[in-house]
Short mmCIF file of C-alpha atoms and ligand atoms in Angstrom, two decimals:
data_model
loop_
_atom_site.label_atom_id
_atom_site.label_comp_id
_atom_site.label_asym_id
_atom_site.label_seq_id
_atom_site.Cartn_x
_atom_site.Cartn_y
_atom_site.Cartn_z
CA UNK A 15 -18.96 -7.27 26.67
CA UNK A 16 -17.93 -7.93 23.08
CA UNK A 17 -14.20 -7.69 22.35
CA UNK A 18 -13.11 -4.86 20.07
CA UNK A 19 -10.12 -4.45 17.78
CA UNK A 20 -6.95 -2.90 19.23
CA UNK A 21 -6.68 0.91 18.95
CA UNK A 22 -5.17 2.04 15.66
CA UNK A 23 -5.85 -1.31 13.99
CA UNK A 24 -8.62 -1.70 11.45
CA UNK A 25 -10.58 -4.34 9.61
CA UNK A 26 -10.92 -4.21 5.85
CA UNK A 27 -14.56 -5.05 5.30
CA UNK A 28 -15.96 -6.72 2.17
CA UNK A 29 -17.37 -3.37 1.01
CA UNK A 30 -13.76 -2.04 0.81
CA UNK A 31 -12.08 -5.19 -0.44
CA UNK A 32 -12.62 -4.45 -4.12
CA UNK A 33 -10.60 -1.23 -3.83
CA UNK A 34 -7.80 -3.06 -2.02
CA UNK A 35 -7.72 -5.71 -4.71
CA UNK A 36 -7.62 -3.05 -7.39
CA UNK A 37 -4.66 -1.29 -5.73
CA UNK A 38 -2.76 -4.56 -5.44
CA UNK A 39 -3.56 -5.71 -8.98
CA UNK A 40 -2.52 -2.36 -10.43
CA UNK A 41 0.73 -2.45 -8.44
CA UNK A 42 1.57 -5.92 -9.74
CA UNK A 43 0.67 -5.05 -13.33
CA UNK A 44 2.64 -1.79 -13.43
CA UNK A 45 5.72 -2.96 -11.50
CA UNK A 46 6.03 -6.25 -13.35
CA UNK A 47 5.98 -4.34 -16.65
CA UNK A 48 9.09 -2.56 -15.36
CA UNK A 49 10.72 -5.91 -14.53
CA UNK A 50 10.11 -6.00 -10.77
CA UNK A 51 9.52 -9.37 -9.12
CA UNK A 52 7.58 -10.12 -5.97
CA UNK A 53 9.33 -11.09 -2.76
CA UNK A 54 7.33 -12.13 0.33
CA UNK A 55 8.93 -11.38 3.67
CA UNK A 56 8.26 -12.28 7.30
CA UNK A 57 6.21 -9.97 9.49
CA UNK A 58 8.82 -10.02 12.27
CA UNK A 59 12.58 -9.90 12.34
CA UNK A 60 15.37 -9.69 14.88
CA UNK A 61 15.15 -6.17 16.35
CA UNK A 62 18.68 -5.52 15.14
CA UNK A 63 17.55 -5.57 11.49
CA UNK A 64 15.53 -2.40 12.05
CA UNK A 65 17.82 -0.77 14.60
CA UNK A 66 20.63 -0.95 12.02
CA UNK A 67 18.53 -0.70 8.86
CA UNK A 68 16.39 2.30 9.82
CA UNK A 69 18.76 4.06 12.19
CA UNK A 70 18.95 4.21 16.00
CA UNK A 71 18.25 7.95 15.96
CA UNK A 72 14.99 7.79 14.01
CA UNK A 73 11.55 8.24 15.53
CA UNK A 74 10.58 4.81 14.27
CA UNK A 75 13.32 3.02 16.19
CA UNK A 76 13.19 5.27 19.26
CA UNK A 77 9.44 5.38 19.80
CA UNK A 78 7.37 3.42 17.38
CA UNK A 79 8.45 -0.20 17.22
CA UNK A 80 6.46 -3.14 18.51
CA UNK A 81 9.34 -4.97 20.14
CA UNK A 82 8.99 -8.06 22.30
CA UNK A 83 10.98 -10.94 23.64
CA UNK A 84 10.01 -14.38 22.45
CA UNK A 85 10.02 -17.39 24.76
CA UNK A 86 13.74 -17.90 24.28
CA UNK A 87 14.48 -14.32 25.29
CA UNK A 88 15.37 -13.12 21.81
CA UNK A 89 14.37 -9.53 20.97
CA UNK A 90 12.04 -9.48 17.97
CA UNK A 91 10.18 -6.63 16.28
CA UNK A 92 7.06 -6.46 14.13
CA UNK A 93 8.32 -4.78 10.99
CA UNK A 94 7.68 -1.02 10.90
CA UNK A 95 8.72 -0.87 7.23
CA UNK A 96 9.86 -3.32 4.59
CA UNK A 97 13.19 -2.01 3.26
CA UNK A 98 15.38 -3.32 6.09
CA UNK A 99 13.78 -6.80 5.90
CA UNK A 100 14.09 -6.86 2.16
CA UNK A 101 17.77 -5.95 2.29
CA UNK A 102 18.31 -8.61 4.97
CA UNK A 103 16.80 -11.18 2.56
CA UNK A 104 18.81 -9.77 -0.39
CA UNK A 105 22.03 -10.34 1.54
CA UNK A 106 21.02 -13.64 3.19
CA UNK A 107 20.04 -15.29 -0.11
CA UNK A 108 22.86 -13.82 -2.17
CA UNK A 109 20.40 -12.10 -4.54
CA UNK A 110 23.20 -9.62 -5.33
CA UNK A 111 24.64 -12.13 -7.83
CA UNK A 112 21.63 -11.49 -10.11
CA UNK A 113 21.91 -8.97 -12.96
CA UNK A 114 21.77 -5.42 -11.59
CA UNK A 115 19.65 -3.62 -10.79
CA UNK A 116 17.86 -6.34 -8.85
CA UNK A 117 14.24 -5.19 -8.89
CA UNK A 118 11.87 -6.36 -6.15
CA UNK A 119 8.50 -5.46 -4.68
CA UNK A 120 6.49 -6.65 -1.72
CA UNK A 121 3.00 -5.95 -0.35
CA UNK A 122 1.87 -6.32 3.24
CA UNK A 123 1.17 -4.95 6.71
CA UNK A 124 3.54 -2.73 8.74
CA UNK A 125 3.34 -1.89 12.45
CA UNK A 126 4.16 1.39 14.14
CA UNK A 127 3.14 2.66 17.55
CA UNK A 128 1.98 6.08 16.34
CA UNK A 129 -0.88 8.28 17.53
CA UNK A 130 -3.85 7.00 15.53
CA UNK A 131 -5.85 9.53 13.51
CA UNK A 132 -7.56 9.75 10.11
CA UNK A 133 -5.18 8.08 7.64
CA UNK A 134 -2.73 7.00 10.36
CA UNK A 135 -2.88 3.55 11.88
CA UNK A 136 -0.77 1.26 14.04
CA UNK A 137 -1.19 -1.58 11.60
CA UNK A 138 -1.21 -0.25 8.05
CA UNK A 139 -0.27 -1.63 4.66
CA UNK A 140 2.35 -0.72 2.12
CA UNK A 141 3.44 -1.64 -1.35
CA UNK A 142 7.19 -1.51 -1.19
CA UNK A 143 9.52 -1.34 -4.18
CA UNK A 144 13.33 -1.53 -4.27
CA UNK A 145 15.90 -1.42 -7.09
CA UNK A 146 19.31 -2.59 -5.89
CA UNK A 147 22.86 -2.44 -7.18
CA UNK A 148 22.75 0.58 -9.51
CA UNK A 149 23.37 4.24 -8.71
CA UNK A 150 22.69 5.77 -12.11
CA UNK A 151 20.39 8.81 -11.93
CA UNK A 152 18.31 7.38 -14.79
CA UNK A 153 17.26 4.64 -12.38
CA UNK A 154 16.01 7.23 -9.88
CA UNK A 155 13.97 8.87 -12.63
CA UNK A 156 12.53 5.56 -13.81
CA UNK A 157 11.62 4.50 -10.28
CA UNK A 158 9.76 7.79 -9.83
CA UNK A 159 8.15 7.41 -13.27
CA UNK A 160 6.94 3.95 -12.33
CA UNK A 161 5.39 5.28 -9.13
CA UNK A 162 3.56 7.93 -11.15
CA UNK A 163 2.47 5.27 -13.63
CA UNK A 164 0.91 3.28 -10.78
CA UNK A 165 -1.24 6.26 -9.81
CA UNK A 166 -2.09 6.89 -13.45
CA UNK A 167 -3.27 3.26 -13.63
CA UNK A 168 -5.64 3.98 -10.73
CA UNK A 169 -6.76 7.23 -12.39
CA UNK A 170 -5.88 9.39 -9.36
CA UNK A 171 -2.60 10.90 -10.52
CA UNK A 172 -4.33 14.27 -10.97
CA UNK A 173 -4.89 14.44 -7.19
CA UNK A 174 -1.18 14.20 -6.44
CA UNK A 175 1.88 16.40 -6.33
CA UNK A 176 5.45 15.10 -6.74
CA UNK A 177 8.21 16.64 -4.64
CA UNK A 178 11.87 15.75 -4.99
CA UNK A 179 15.05 16.65 -3.17
CA UNK A 180 18.67 15.60 -2.80
CA UNK A 181 20.28 15.03 0.60
CA UNK A 182 23.86 14.65 -0.59
CA UNK A 183 26.04 11.63 0.17
CA UNK A 184 28.51 10.46 2.80
CA UNK A 185 30.86 13.16 1.49
CA UNK A 186 28.75 16.27 1.72
CA UNK A 187 25.86 15.30 3.95
CA UNK A 188 27.86 15.30 7.21
CA UNK A 189 29.00 18.83 6.37
CA UNK A 190 25.39 19.91 5.91
CA UNK A 191 24.41 18.12 9.11
CA UNK A 192 26.98 20.10 11.08
CA UNK A 193 25.83 23.36 9.51
CA UNK A 194 22.27 22.55 10.50
CA UNK A 195 23.21 21.64 14.07
CA UNK A 196 25.10 24.94 14.36
CA UNK A 197 22.11 26.86 13.01
CA UNK A 198 19.61 25.14 15.31
CA UNK A 199 21.84 25.75 18.36
CA UNK A 200 21.53 29.47 17.82
CA UNK A 201 17.72 29.24 17.40
CA UNK A 202 16.94 26.55 19.97
CA UNK A 203 14.53 28.68 22.01
CA UNK A 204 12.20 29.13 19.04
CA UNK A 205 11.84 25.41 18.27
CA UNK A 206 9.12 23.10 19.62
CA UNK A 207 10.00 20.55 22.29
CA UNK A 208 10.26 17.64 19.82
CA UNK A 209 12.61 19.61 17.58
CA UNK A 210 14.78 20.76 20.48
CA UNK A 211 15.21 17.14 21.40
CA UNK A 212 15.94 16.13 17.79
CA UNK A 213 18.20 19.05 16.88
CA UNK A 214 21.47 17.29 17.75
CA UNK A 215 20.40 13.70 17.33
CA UNK A 216 18.63 13.93 13.98
CA UNK A 217 18.85 17.53 12.74
CA UNK A 218 17.64 16.81 9.20
CA UNK A 219 14.41 15.47 10.60
CA UNK A 220 13.77 18.85 12.27
CA UNK A 221 13.33 20.31 8.79
CA UNK A 222 10.28 18.09 8.41
CA UNK A 223 8.42 19.51 11.44
CA UNK A 224 4.90 20.65 10.61
CA UNK A 225 4.30 22.79 13.73
CA UNK A 226 3.66 26.48 12.93
CA UNK A 227 5.89 27.63 15.81
CA UNK A 228 8.93 26.06 14.11
CA UNK A 229 8.15 27.55 10.70
CA UNK A 230 10.18 30.80 10.95
CA UNK A 231 13.32 28.97 12.13
CA UNK A 232 12.96 26.31 9.42
CA UNK A 233 12.35 28.92 6.73
CA UNK A 234 15.69 30.53 7.58
CA UNK A 235 17.63 27.24 7.81
CA UNK A 236 20.57 26.68 5.43
CA UNK A 237 19.50 24.82 2.27
CA UNK A 238 20.95 21.40 1.58
CA UNK A 239 21.46 22.44 -2.03
CA UNK A 240 24.19 24.90 -1.01
CA UNK A 241 26.14 22.02 0.58
CA UNK A 242 25.95 19.40 -2.19
CA UNK A 243 29.31 18.24 -3.51
CA UNK A 244 29.94 18.28 -7.27
CA UNK A 245 28.98 14.64 -7.80
CA UNK A 246 25.73 14.95 -5.87
CA UNK A 247 24.76 18.21 -7.55
CA UNK A 248 25.32 16.57 -10.95
CA UNK A 249 23.40 13.46 -9.96
CA UNK A 250 20.44 15.56 -8.84
CA UNK A 251 20.50 17.62 -12.02
CA UNK A 252 20.57 14.44 -14.12
CA UNK A 253 17.58 13.02 -12.24
CA UNK A 254 15.68 16.19 -13.07
CA UNK A 255 16.68 16.12 -16.72
CA UNK A 256 15.53 12.51 -17.06
CA UNK A 257 12.23 13.35 -15.38
CA UNK A 258 11.80 16.18 -17.87
CA UNK A 259 12.59 13.79 -20.73
CA UNK A 260 9.64 11.68 -19.54
CA UNK A 261 7.42 14.79 -19.10
CA UNK A 262 6.98 14.18 -15.38
CA UNK A 263 6.15 17.38 -13.51
CA UNK A 264 7.84 17.85 -10.12
CA UNK A 265 8.62 20.43 -7.48
CA UNK A 266 11.94 20.73 -5.69
CA UNK A 267 11.50 20.75 -1.95
CA UNK A 268 14.78 21.38 -0.07
CA UNK A 269 13.12 20.33 3.21
CA UNK A 270 12.04 16.89 2.06
CA UNK A 271 14.23 14.73 4.29
CA UNK A 272 12.04 11.73 5.16
CA UNK A 273 12.33 9.50 8.22
CA UNK A 274 15.09 7.02 7.45
CA UNK A 275 18.60 7.85 8.63
CA UNK A 276 20.41 6.50 5.61
CA UNK A 277 18.76 8.28 2.73
CA UNK A 278 21.36 9.82 0.42
CA UNK A 279 20.95 11.88 -2.72
CA UNK A 280 17.47 11.56 -4.20
CA UNK A 281 14.41 11.63 -1.94
CA UNK A 282 10.84 12.03 -3.18
CA UNK A 283 7.30 12.11 -1.95
CA UNK A 284 3.83 12.17 -3.43
CA UNK A 285 1.26 14.16 -1.50
CA UNK A 286 -2.46 14.41 -2.09
CA UNK A 287 -3.93 17.87 -2.36
CA UNK A 288 -7.04 17.04 -0.30
CA UNK A 289 -6.21 14.38 2.28
CA UNK A 290 -5.82 16.66 5.31
CA UNK A 291 -2.86 16.36 7.69
CA UNK A 292 -1.83 12.84 6.69
CA UNK A 293 -1.43 13.70 3.03
CA UNK A 294 1.73 11.77 2.15
CA UNK A 295 0.64 8.89 -0.04
CA UNK A 296 4.01 7.51 -1.09
CA UNK A 297 7.63 8.32 -0.50
CA UNK A 298 11.09 7.00 -0.98
CA UNK A 299 14.68 7.67 -1.79
CA UNK A 300 18.15 6.42 -2.41
CA UNK A 301 20.11 4.62 0.32
CA UNK A 302 23.53 3.80 -1.19
CA UNK A 303 25.67 2.41 1.64
CA UNK A 304 22.87 0.80 3.61
CA UNK A 305 23.32 -2.68 2.14
CA UNK A 306 26.98 -2.62 3.17
CA UNK A 307 26.03 -1.39 6.62
CA UNK A 308 23.78 -4.43 6.99
CA UNK A 309 26.67 -6.73 6.17
CA UNK A 310 26.20 -7.07 2.41
CA UNK A 311 28.16 -5.89 -0.65
CA UNK A 312 28.65 -2.18 -1.38
CA UNK A 313 25.55 -2.08 -3.57
CA UNK A 314 23.55 1.08 -4.13
CA UNK A 315 19.81 1.06 -3.60
CA UNK A 316 16.69 3.11 -4.19
CA UNK A 317 13.07 2.43 -3.35
CA UNK A 318 9.72 3.72 -2.21
CA UNK A 319 6.68 2.75 -0.17
CA UNK A 320 3.06 3.46 -1.01
CA UNK A 321 0.55 3.68 1.86
CA UNK A 322 -2.38 1.57 0.72
CA UNK A 323 -4.89 2.98 3.26
CA UNK A 324 -4.34 6.48 1.88
CA UNK A 325 -4.58 5.33 -1.73
CA UNK A 326 -7.87 3.63 -0.88
CA UNK A 327 -9.08 6.92 0.66
CA UNK A 328 -8.30 8.68 -2.63
CA UNK A 329 -10.18 6.01 -4.57
CA UNK A 330 -13.16 6.53 -2.27
CA UNK A 331 -13.33 10.07 -3.54
CA UNK A 332 -13.93 8.69 -7.03
CA UNK A 333 -17.10 7.10 -8.40
CA UNK A 334 -18.48 4.92 -5.57
CA UNK A 335 -20.66 2.90 -7.97
CA UNK A 336 -17.60 1.52 -9.66
CA UNK A 337 -16.76 -0.26 -6.39
CA UNK A 338 -20.23 -1.72 -5.78
CA UNK A 339 -20.70 -5.17 -4.35
CA UNK A 340 -20.56 -7.90 -6.98
CA UNK A 341 -24.10 -9.27 -7.25
CA UNK A 342 -24.68 -12.98 -7.82
CA UNK A 343 -26.34 -13.90 -11.10
CA UNK A 344 -29.15 -15.93 -9.55
CA UNK A 345 -30.67 -17.30 -6.41
CA UNK A 346 -31.55 -20.97 -6.86
CA UNK A 347 -34.64 -21.73 -4.76
CA UNK A 348 -35.32 -25.40 -4.03
CA UNK A 349 -38.64 -26.00 -2.28
CA UNK A 350 -37.92 -29.19 -0.33
CA UNK A 351 -35.01 -31.56 0.00
CA UNK A 352 -35.51 -33.44 -3.27
CA UNK A 353 -35.36 -30.14 -5.21
CA UNK A 354 -32.21 -29.20 -3.22
CA UNK A 355 -30.55 -32.41 -4.40
CA UNK A 356 -31.34 -31.42 -8.00
CA UNK A 357 -30.04 -27.86 -7.60
CA UNK A 358 -26.83 -28.61 -5.66
CA UNK A 359 -24.99 -29.98 -8.74
CA UNK A 360 -26.41 -27.13 -10.87
CA UNK A 361 -24.94 -24.54 -8.48
CA UNK A 362 -21.67 -26.47 -8.49
CA UNK A 363 -21.48 -26.50 -12.31
CA UNK A 364 -22.23 -22.78 -12.66
CA UNK A 365 -19.81 -21.78 -9.90
CA UNK A 366 -17.09 -23.88 -11.52
CA UNK A 367 -17.27 -21.38 -14.39
CA UNK A 368 -16.62 -18.54 -11.92
CA UNK A 369 -20.21 -17.32 -12.14
CA UNK A 370 -21.54 -16.54 -8.65
CA UNK A 371 -24.94 -18.00 -7.73
CA UNK A 372 -26.64 -18.40 -4.35
CA UNK A 373 -28.54 -21.50 -3.31
CA UNK A 374 -31.39 -21.83 -0.80
CA UNK A 375 -31.58 -24.72 1.67
CA UNK A 376 -34.98 -26.10 0.65
CA UNK A 377 -36.62 -25.32 3.99
CA UNK A 378 -37.69 -21.73 3.44
CA UNK A 379 -40.99 -20.60 1.88
CA UNK A 380 -41.03 -19.26 -1.67
CA UNK A 381 -42.14 -15.80 -0.55
CA UNK A 382 -39.24 -15.27 1.85
CA UNK A 383 -36.79 -16.64 -0.72
CA UNK A 384 -38.03 -14.15 -3.32
CA UNK A 385 -37.54 -11.35 -0.78
CA UNK A 386 -33.99 -12.61 -0.26
CA UNK A 387 -33.47 -12.62 -4.05
CA UNK A 388 -34.49 -8.96 -4.07
CA UNK A 389 -32.12 -8.08 -1.25
CA UNK A 390 -29.24 -9.89 -2.94
CA UNK A 391 -29.99 -7.94 -6.11
CA UNK A 392 -29.82 -11.04 -8.32
CA UNK A 393 -31.00 -10.89 -11.92
CA UNK A 394 -32.75 -14.28 -11.75
CA UNK A 395 -34.62 -16.44 -9.26
CA UNK A 396 -34.64 -20.11 -10.23
CA UNK A 397 -37.49 -22.00 -8.60
CA UNK A 398 -37.85 -25.76 -8.32
CA UNK A 399 -40.91 -26.97 -6.35
CA UNK A 400 -42.95 -30.18 -6.47
CA UNK A 401 -44.67 -29.33 -9.77
CA UNK A 402 -41.35 -28.53 -11.45
CA UNK A 403 -39.79 -31.73 -10.08
CA UNK A 404 -42.63 -33.77 -11.54
CA UNK A 405 -42.00 -32.13 -14.94
CA UNK A 406 -38.17 -32.16 -14.52
CA UNK A 407 -37.94 -28.46 -15.20
CA UNK A 408 -37.17 -25.21 -13.43
CA UNK A 409 -38.85 -21.81 -13.47
CA UNK A 410 -36.57 -18.87 -14.24
CA UNK A 411 -37.98 -15.62 -12.99
CA UNK A 412 -36.57 -12.35 -14.31
CA UNK A 413 -36.39 -10.30 -11.10
CA UNK A 414 -36.70 -7.00 -12.91
CA UNK A 415 -39.69 -7.63 -15.18
CA UNK A 416 -41.30 -10.46 -13.19
CA UNK A 417 -41.57 -12.52 -16.39
CA UNK A 418 -41.08 -16.26 -16.05
CA UNK A 419 -39.83 -18.97 -18.37
CA UNK A 420 -39.30 -22.71 -18.00
CA UNK A 421 -36.13 -24.70 -18.71
CA UNK A 422 -35.59 -28.48 -18.51
CA UNK A 423 -33.55 -29.31 -15.39
CA UNK A 424 -30.96 -31.06 -17.56
CA UNK A 425 -30.26 -27.78 -19.40
CA UNK A 426 -30.45 -25.44 -16.44
CA UNK A 427 -26.73 -25.22 -15.71
CA UNK A 428 -25.91 -24.45 -19.37
CA UNK A 429 -28.69 -21.88 -19.51
CA UNK A 430 -27.34 -20.07 -16.40
CA UNK A 431 -23.78 -20.20 -17.70
CA UNK A 432 -25.00 -18.59 -20.94
CA UNK A 433 -26.88 -15.89 -18.98
CA UNK A 434 -23.80 -15.31 -16.84
CA UNK A 435 -21.69 -14.86 -19.97
CA UNK A 436 -24.02 -12.11 -21.19
CA UNK A 437 -23.52 -9.98 -18.09
P1 AMP B 26 7.30 5.77 5.24
O1 AMP B 26 7.58 4.29 5.33
O2 AMP B 26 7.20 6.42 6.59
O3 AMP B 26 8.17 6.47 4.26
O4 AMP B 26 5.82 5.88 4.66
C1 AMP B 26 5.50 5.59 3.33
C2 AMP B 26 4.00 5.74 3.18
O5 AMP B 26 3.34 4.83 4.04
C3 AMP B 26 3.49 7.11 3.63
O6 AMP B 26 3.56 8.02 2.57
C4 AMP B 26 2.06 6.80 4.00
O7 AMP B 26 1.24 6.78 2.85
C5 AMP B 26 2.14 5.40 4.55
N1 AMP B 26 2.17 5.39 6.03
C6 AMP B 26 3.22 5.59 6.84
N2 AMP B 26 2.87 5.49 8.13
C7 AMP B 26 1.54 5.22 8.16
C8 AMP B 26 0.58 4.99 9.19
N3 AMP B 26 0.91 5.01 10.49
N4 AMP B 26 -0.72 4.73 8.82
C9 AMP B 26 -1.06 4.70 7.52
N5 AMP B 26 -0.20 4.90 6.50
C10 AMP B 26 1.09 5.16 6.81
#
């Protein structure tokens, strides 16, 4: 029996790779224009990094981590998200001495033991962006604007809706948390099992439940906006005013809490109108206080993560032809080993100019090579048989019209490079 991939883990096949490259290139182009620099981080960390950096009470830490002991008995975890690792690196390498905000991004795989379904995997990929050391609301607005700009660059911004919220800070959020716990206690019987279990441990997360049975209780829950302290209310209003100044449309969603324990003040999420249940494409928020909690300076922080699989799904809805396989310019067909020796350096010269060509091995018959040329979809077949060798030339066959022309072997590489340049 052939071995299959692990459940919830997927291969990115060549037919999809162009979209992935486009997402990554667009991310780099847009974020670097805003002054963000790339940081590459390890795939696994000490378990503690995530237990402290995401929060013991979160679903991620409680149920979804791939945690294992290495051979020395140390507890390690495959990263379920990038923020905690990135902050660990920020502190470890003293990046906080750089001019603030320190602006970083990273791209790579994440691992969560979740129930796999369309758009939800156990190994998935994120583009992660963090701006550290600045708590000005204009930064929140610019971070959100940059996220929107990324989707504009991919031409799918029209499929998305931006929601924002404020969760308050260490001043007012605990007050809200207590109010929520009190409210849920009186409505416990009408909550689903998950929510009953979360109500005391992580009450804000209950607000995020999508089950219809919880709806009526959640609809009646106290709003976080009634609990915001003066500073937080002002901060949130400023964020909105700056978004308006940049003409960025948004909706306020008092129930947008997100998974991480340490989000404070601004949270935001982009959802796609037609992606089904797993419609969150990107999300993030502010986490002032988290860097200090991880043993670093009292620097503020804000960031977001984009789910690449879901972005690729949105791109798939667009013009498929734009993502077609790149066809080679030509198939070079040597008929025999001597002809192969002549065509090997030609292929090498053309490829060195980044023009893709395919080369036969000299053993196959002309007819089957021409069939292969058709399947590859090349514009030209270049044939060198005994006759051509004797005349030191090659036959160039236009695969569309069937017309043929001859070129001296010594000029063949230049001729193909010129044809490649015209494409
Ligand atoms: P989070 O790190 O949970 O805030 O998620 C940020 C983004 O990552 C989400 O909006 C999704 O687009 C994506 N994402 C999160 N979990 C998964 C998953 N299991 N499979 C695929 N994409 C995911």
